[in-house]
mmCIF file of C-alpha atoms in Angstrom:
data_model
loop_
_atom_site.group_PDB
_atom_site.id
_atom_site.type_symbol
_atom_site.label_atom_id
_atom_site.label_comp_id
_atom_site.label_asym_id
_atom_site.label_seq_id
_atom_site.Cartn_x
_atom_site.Cartn_y
_atom_site.Cartn_z
ATOM 1 C CA GLY A 1 -43.570 34.606 -139.542
ATOM 2 C CA ALA A 2 -43.258 38.192 -140.672
ATOM 3 C CA VAL A 3 -45.713 40.579 -139.046
ATOM 4 C CA VAL A 4 -47.226 43.672 -140.597
ATOM 5 C CA SER A 5 -49.201 46.036 -138.412
ATOM 6 C CA GLN A 6 -51.654 48.509 -139.876
ATOM 7 C CA HIS A 7 -53.175 51.391 -137.945
ATOM 8 C CA PRO A 8 -55.858 52.541 -137.433
ATOM 9 C CA SER A 9 -58.092 49.556 -138.044
ATOM 10 C CA ARG A 10 -61.136 51.794 -138.271
ATOM 11 C CA VAL A 11 -61.442 55.513 -138.837
ATOM 12 C CA ILE A 12 -64.394 57.789 -139.358
ATOM 13 C CA CYS A 13 -63.822 61.297 -140.586
ATOM 14 C CA LYS A 14 -65.717 64.257 -141.921
ATOM 15 C CA SER A 15 -65.727 65.095 -145.586
ATOM 16 C CA GLY A 16 -62.851 67.395 -146.499
ATOM 17 C CA THR A 17 -60.455 66.216 -143.820
ATOM 18 C CA SER A 18 -57.304 64.153 -144.330
ATOM 19 C CA VAL A 19 -56.633 60.740 -142.865
ATOM 20 C CA LYS A 20 -53.310 58.963 -142.448
ATOM 21 C CA ILE A 21 -52.993 55.182 -142.371
ATOM 22 C CA GLU A 22 -49.759 53.592 -141.201
ATOM 23 C CA CYS A 23 -48.308 50.275 -142.244
ATOM 24 C CA ARG A 24 -45.403 48.911 -140.220
ATOM 25 C CA SER A 25 -43.295 45.820 -140.661
ATOM 26 C CA LEU A 26 -42.582 44.756 -137.094
ATOM 27 C CA ASP A 27 -39.901 42.117 -137.426
ATOM 28 C CA PHE A 28 -38.414 42.587 -140.865
ATOM 29 C CA GLN A 29 -37.293 45.264 -143.256
ATOM 30 C CA ALA A 30 -39.750 45.962 -146.035
ATOM 31 C CA THR A 31 -38.041 47.384 -149.067
ATOM 32 C CA THR A 32 -41.296 47.372 -150.980
ATOM 33 C CA MET A 33 -44.833 47.910 -149.779
ATOM 34 C CA PHE A 34 -48.042 47.650 -151.751
ATOM 35 C CA TRP A 35 -51.289 49.447 -151.033
ATOM 36 C CA TYR A 36 -54.578 47.869 -152.009
ATOM 37 C CA ARG A 37 -58.156 49.061 -151.865
ATOM 38 C CA GLN A 38 -61.087 46.748 -151.405
ATOM 39 C CA PHE A 39 -64.727 47.677 -151.926
ATOM 40 C CA PRO A 40 -67.428 45.639 -150.148
ATOM 41 C CA LYS A 41 -67.645 42.098 -151.499
ATOM 42 C CA LYS A 42 -65.046 42.899 -154.132
ATOM 43 C CA SER A 43 -61.486 41.935 -154.793
ATOM 44 C CA LEU A 44 -58.305 43.771 -153.831
ATOM 45 C CA MET A 45 -57.262 46.409 -156.318
ATOM 46 C CA LEU A 46 -53.670 47.591 -156.348
ATOM 47 C CA MET A 47 -53.377 51.317 -155.774
ATOM 48 C CA ALA A 48 -49.638 51.845 -155.650
ATOM 49 C CA THR A 49 -46.247 50.337 -155.048
ATOM 50 C CA SER A 50 -43.857 52.111 -152.727
ATOM 51 C CA ASN A 51 -40.154 51.578 -152.367
ATOM 52 C CA GLU A 52 -38.196 52.894 -149.419
ATOM 53 C CA GLY A 53 -36.672 56.253 -150.158
ATOM 54 C CA SER A 54 -38.292 56.814 -153.525
ATOM 55 C CA LYS A 55 -41.570 58.032 -154.944
ATOM 56 C CA ALA A 56 -44.460 55.629 -155.102
ATOM 57 C CA THR A 57 -45.628 54.185 -158.402
ATOM 58 C CA TYR A 58 -49.374 54.589 -158.820
ATOM 59 C CA GLU A 59 -51.691 52.409 -160.831
ATOM 60 C CA GLN A 60 -53.646 53.922 -163.668
ATOM 61 C CA GLY A 61 -56.696 55.770 -162.421
ATOM 62 C CA VAL A 62 -55.386 56.347 -158.903
ATOM 63 C CA GLU A 63 -54.991 60.025 -158.066
ATOM 64 C CA LYS A 64 -51.540 60.535 -156.627
ATOM 65 C CA ASP A 65 -52.482 63.901 -155.166
ATOM 66 C CA LYS A 66 -55.404 62.403 -153.297
ATOM 67 C CA PHE A 67 -53.654 59.277 -152.062
ATOM 68 C CA LEU A 68 -50.252 60.361 -150.788
ATOM 69 C CA ILE A 69 -47.877 57.525 -150.078
ATOM 70 C CA ASN A 70 -44.669 57.927 -148.125
ATOM 71 C CA HIS A 71 -42.160 55.151 -147.505
ATOM 72 C CA ALA A 72 -39.522 56.974 -145.515
ATOM 73 C CA SER A 73 -38.045 53.995 -143.699
ATOM 74 C CA LEU A 74 -37.624 50.270 -144.186
ATOM 75 C CA THR A 75 -40.333 49.561 -141.626
ATOM 76 C CA LEU A 76 -42.960 52.220 -142.258
ATOM 77 C CA SER A 77 -45.141 53.271 -145.137
ATOM 78 C CA THR A 78 -48.029 55.686 -144.819
ATOM 79 C CA LEU A 79 -51.079 56.340 -146.958
ATOM 80 C CA THR A 80 -52.725 59.730 -146.542
ATOM 81 C CA VAL A 81 -56.153 60.252 -148.019
ATOM 82 C CA THR A 82 -56.329 63.998 -148.570
ATOM 83 C CA SER A 83 -59.563 65.970 -148.581
ATOM 84 C CA ALA A 84 -61.516 62.787 -148.125
ATOM 85 C CA HIS A 85 -64.985 62.423 -149.601
ATOM 86 C CA PRO A 86 -67.649 59.756 -149.087
ATOM 87 C CA GLU A 87 -66.578 57.959 -152.264
ATOM 88 C CA ASP A 88 -63.173 57.384 -150.641
ATOM 89 C CA SER A 89 -64.846 55.199 -148.021
ATOM 90 C CA SER A 90 -63.341 51.764 -148.407
ATOM 91 C CA PHE A 91 -61.130 49.108 -146.888
ATOM 92 C CA TYR A 92 -57.425 49.785 -147.404
ATOM 93 C CA ILE A 93 -54.854 47.017 -147.018
ATOM 94 C CA CYS A 94 -51.086 47.177 -147.137
ATOM 95 C CA SER A 95 -48.732 44.333 -147.885
ATOM 96 C CA ALA A 96 -44.986 44.160 -147.633
ATOM 97 C CA ARG A 97 -42.166 42.300 -149.244
ATOM 98 C CA ALA A 98 -39.442 40.928 -147.020
ATOM 99 C CA ALA A 99 -36.128 40.258 -148.657
ATOM 100 C CA SER A 100 -35.806 37.094 -146.623
ATOM 101 C CA GLY A 101 -39.058 35.781 -148.033
ATOM 102 C CA GLU A 102 -38.299 36.457 -151.646
ATOM 103 C CA GLY A 103 -37.625 32.824 -152.415
ATOM 104 C CA THR A 104 -41.237 32.027 -151.602
ATOM 105 C CA GLY A 105 -42.691 35.039 -153.371
ATOM 106 C CA GLU A 106 -44.863 35.665 -150.350
ATOM 107 C CA LEU A 107 -46.095 39.092 -149.346
ATOM 108 C CA PHE A 108 -47.246 39.833 -145.809
ATOM 109 C CA PHE A 109 -50.479 41.673 -145.118
ATOM 110 C CA GLY A 110 -51.562 44.205 -142.546
ATOM 111 C CA GLU A 111 -54.911 43.862 -140.845
ATOM 112 C CA GLY A 112 -56.490 46.500 -143.031
ATOM 113 C CA SER A 113 -58.075 49.872 -142.298
ATOM 114 C CA ARG A 114 -61.730 50.636 -142.789
ATOM 115 C CA LEU A 115 -62.241 54.272 -143.713
ATOM 116 C CA THR A 116 -65.677 55.833 -143.482
ATOM 117 C CA VAL A 117 -66.087 59.399 -144.692
ATOM 118 C CA LEU A 118 -69.241 61.145 -143.555
ATOM 119 C CA ALA B 1 -50.603 42.143 -168.050
ATOM 120 C CA GLN B 2 -51.415 39.134 -165.975
ATOM 121 C CA THR B 3 -54.994 38.317 -165.093
ATOM 122 C CA VAL B 4 -56.562 35.890 -162.651
ATOM 123 C CA THR B 5 -60.049 34.501 -163.144
ATOM 124 C CA GLN B 6 -62.220 32.838 -160.540
ATOM 125 C CA SER B 7 -65.393 31.710 -162.248
ATOM 126 C CA GLN B 8 -67.295 30.718 -159.126
ATOM 127 C CA PRO B 9 -68.575 33.752 -157.177
ATOM 128 C CA GLU B 10 -70.101 31.481 -154.538
ATOM 129 C CA MET B 11 -69.724 27.879 -153.481
ATOM 130 C CA SER B 12 -71.139 25.817 -150.669
ATOM 131 C CA VAL B 13 -70.090 22.544 -149.099
ATOM 132 C CA GLN B 14 -71.409 20.275 -146.402
ATOM 133 C CA GLU B 15 -69.299 19.995 -143.305
ATOM 134 C CA ALA B 16 -66.752 17.154 -143.591
ATOM 135 C CA GLU B 17 -67.134 17.038 -147.364
ATOM 136 C CA THR B 18 -64.668 18.101 -150.058
ATOM 137 C CA VAL B 19 -64.912 21.164 -152.251
ATOM 138 C CA THR B 20 -62.814 22.443 -155.132
ATOM 139 C CA LEU B 21 -62.434 26.116 -156.002
ATOM 140 C CA SER B 22 -61.392 26.971 -159.534
ATOM 141 C CA CYS B 23 -58.816 29.475 -160.715
ATOM 142 C CA THR B 24 -57.277 30.168 -164.084
ATOM 143 C CA TYR B 25 -54.692 32.770 -164.963
ATOM 144 C CA ASP B 26 -53.149 34.319 -167.993
ATOM 145 C CA THR B 27 -49.469 35.118 -168.300
ATOM 146 C CA SER B 28 -46.660 34.997 -170.792
ATOM 147 C CA GLU B 29 -44.077 34.502 -168.055
ATOM 148 C CA SER B 30 -42.518 31.182 -167.178
ATOM 149 C CA ASP B 31 -41.454 31.942 -163.630
ATOM 150 C CA TYR B 32 -44.078 32.999 -161.126
ATOM 151 C CA TYR B 33 -45.866 32.146 -157.908
ATOM 152 C CA LEU B 34 -49.485 31.256 -157.292
ATOM 153 C CA PHE B 35 -51.348 31.630 -154.035
ATOM 154 C CA TRP B 36 -54.671 31.012 -152.396
ATOM 155 C CA TYR B 37 -55.655 33.480 -149.688
ATOM 156 C CA LYS B 38 -58.528 33.229 -147.260
ATOM 157 C CA GLN B 39 -60.320 36.365 -146.085
ATOM 158 C CA PRO B 40 -62.684 35.759 -143.164
ATOM 159 C CA PRO B 41 -65.149 38.406 -141.946
ATOM 160 C CA SER B 42 -62.328 40.083 -140.033
ATOM 161 C CA ARG B 43 -60.901 40.987 -143.493
ATOM 162 C CA GLN B 44 -57.404 39.806 -142.503
ATOM 163 C CA MET B 45 -55.741 38.127 -145.481
ATOM 164 C CA ILE B 46 -54.535 34.661 -144.524
ATOM 165 C CA LEU B 47 -52.223 32.661 -146.753
ATOM 166 C CA VAL B 48 -53.673 29.201 -147.332
ATOM 167 C CA ILE B 49 -51.213 27.696 -149.772
ATOM 168 C CA ARG B 50 -48.626 28.681 -152.378
ATOM 169 C CA GLN B 51 -47.102 27.098 -155.426
ATOM 170 C CA GLU B 52 -43.906 27.901 -157.288
ATOM 171 C CA ALA B 53 -44.418 27.575 -161.027
ATOM 172 C CA TYR B 54 -41.150 25.729 -161.522
ATOM 173 C CA LYS B 55 -42.277 22.944 -159.214
ATOM 174 C CA GLN B 56 -44.277 20.189 -160.834
ATOM 175 C CA GLN B 57 -45.414 18.699 -157.557
ATOM 176 C CA ASN B 58 -48.703 20.052 -156.297
ATOM 177 C CA ALA B 59 -48.509 21.885 -152.984
ATOM 178 C CA THR B 60 -50.361 20.532 -149.965
ATOM 179 C CA GLU B 61 -51.008 22.004 -146.533
ATOM 180 C CA ASN B 62 -52.922 19.658 -144.271
ATOM 181 C CA ARG B 63 -56.515 19.646 -145.592
ATOM 182 C CA PHE B 64 -55.693 22.027 -148.421
ATOM 183 C CA SER B 65 -54.166 20.965 -151.707
ATOM 184 C CA VAL B 66 -53.894 22.382 -155.181
ATOM 185 C CA ASN B 67 -54.109 20.997 -158.667
ATOM 186 C CA PHE B 68 -51.581 23.005 -160.623
ATOM 187 C CA GLN B 69 -51.755 22.553 -164.372
ATOM 188 C CA LYS B 70 -49.121 24.869 -165.812
ATOM 189 C CA ALA B 71 -49.855 24.214 -169.468
ATOM 190 C CA ALA B 72 -53.544 24.843 -168.919
ATOM 191 C CA LYS B 73 -52.789 27.793 -166.601
ATOM 192 C CA SER B 74 -55.094 26.343 -164.003
ATOM 193 C CA PHE B 75 -54.663 26.404 -160.224
ATOM 194 C CA SER B 76 -57.569 24.913 -158.304
ATOM 195 C CA LEU B 77 -57.834 24.577 -154.531
ATOM 196 C CA LYS B 78 -59.236 21.471 -152.901
ATOM 197 C CA ILE B 79 -60.437 21.634 -149.336
ATOM 198 C CA SER B 80 -60.940 18.240 -147.727
ATOM 199 C CA ASP B 81 -62.956 17.476 -144.602
ATOM 200 C CA SER B 82 -64.454 20.962 -144.693
ATOM 201 C CA GLN B 83 -64.945 22.690 -141.368
ATOM 202 C CA LEU B 84 -67.211 25.531 -140.325
ATOM 203 C CA GLY B 85 -64.145 27.703 -139.868
ATOM 204 C CA ASP B 86 -63.330 27.334 -143.555
ATOM 205 C CA ALA B 87 -66.242 29.592 -144.450
ATOM 206 C CA ALA B 88 -64.719 32.738 -145.935
ATOM 207 C CA MET B 89 -63.859 34.552 -149.114
ATOM 208 C CA TYR B 90 -61.084 32.813 -151.041
ATOM 209 C CA PHE B 91 -58.841 34.682 -153.440
ATOM 210 C CA CYS B 92 -56.538 33.165 -156.000
ATOM 211 C CA ALA B 93 -53.492 35.329 -156.660
ATOM 212 C CA TYR B 94 -50.564 35.511 -159.054
ATOM 213 C CA ARG B 95 -47.196 37.073 -158.511
ATOM 214 C CA SER B 96 -44.445 37.374 -161.065
ATOM 215 C CA ALA B 97 -41.006 36.196 -160.028
ATOM 216 C CA PHE B 98 -39.417 38.689 -162.387
ATOM 217 C CA SER B 99 -38.501 41.165 -159.649
ATOM 218 C CA GLY B 100 -39.179 41.947 -156.024
ATOM 219 C CA ASN B 101 -41.315 44.920 -156.959
ATOM 220 C CA THR B 102 -44.104 42.899 -158.458
ATOM 221 C CA PRO B 103 -47.419 42.924 -156.603
ATOM 222 C CA LEU B 104 -49.994 40.224 -156.145
ATOM 223 C CA VAL B 105 -52.721 40.148 -158.782
ATOM 224 C CA PHE B 106 -55.983 38.851 -157.371
ATOM 225 C CA GLY B 107 -58.989 37.134 -158.821
ATOM 226 C CA LYS B 108 -62.454 38.359 -157.914
ATOM 227 C CA GLY B 109 -62.841 35.786 -155.185
ATOM 228 C CA THR B 110 -65.100 32.876 -154.314
ATOM 229 C CA ARG B 111 -67.316 33.048 -151.260
ATOM 230 C CA LEU B 112 -67.381 29.648 -149.584
ATOM 231 C CA SER B 113 -70.186 28.670 -147.260
ATOM 232 C CA VAL B 114 -69.948 25.582 -145.079
ATOM 233 C CA ILE B 115 -73.230 23.932 -144.123
ATOM 234 C CA ALA B 116 -73.418 22.160 -140.798
#
């Protein structure tokens, strides 16, 4: 099956610093990647949709200047949390669409990244 | 916009017994996909089962099966012969088949406990 790798799995940073999370499709080309945020014991909330080579589309209420998304290649999308604050602490998960899997509608998930801002 | 509702925040089942998790959704589309995902403590999202809306036959995957009622917009998950490893958070999800850029829309989840 299609594999998505997300790194780092855990990161702790000081308030005011920036953190980059990478999402890689290892064995397929991901034309579209989705970034989700999950609070403890809550559901996954879509933050943004990124397409390779174009600007990400952000959901209402998500600050595009705080959560910078770059999808520069067909196998890599990055989420940068800029000037992180404790309220940005959360679990971030990426998922990717593989063209070959479109008939099933399935998206493939990374392992997730737990961000803790002190 | 599509919505997914899981009305059972928590469920429990005895080991080896059967449990059914409920899910309803709201959409005006006719072509879409439905999924059940399992999220264990590791937080990795694991696909349990999927259903294409155009298929009338209910999907099955070993001990997991669904009851898909398109007219009622209902998509329940039945877990047979429950095992301790089935304990996890279960999310019902909807995805439009309109284009490849559509994301998954998740319900709030049901936490399943399995009692030995």
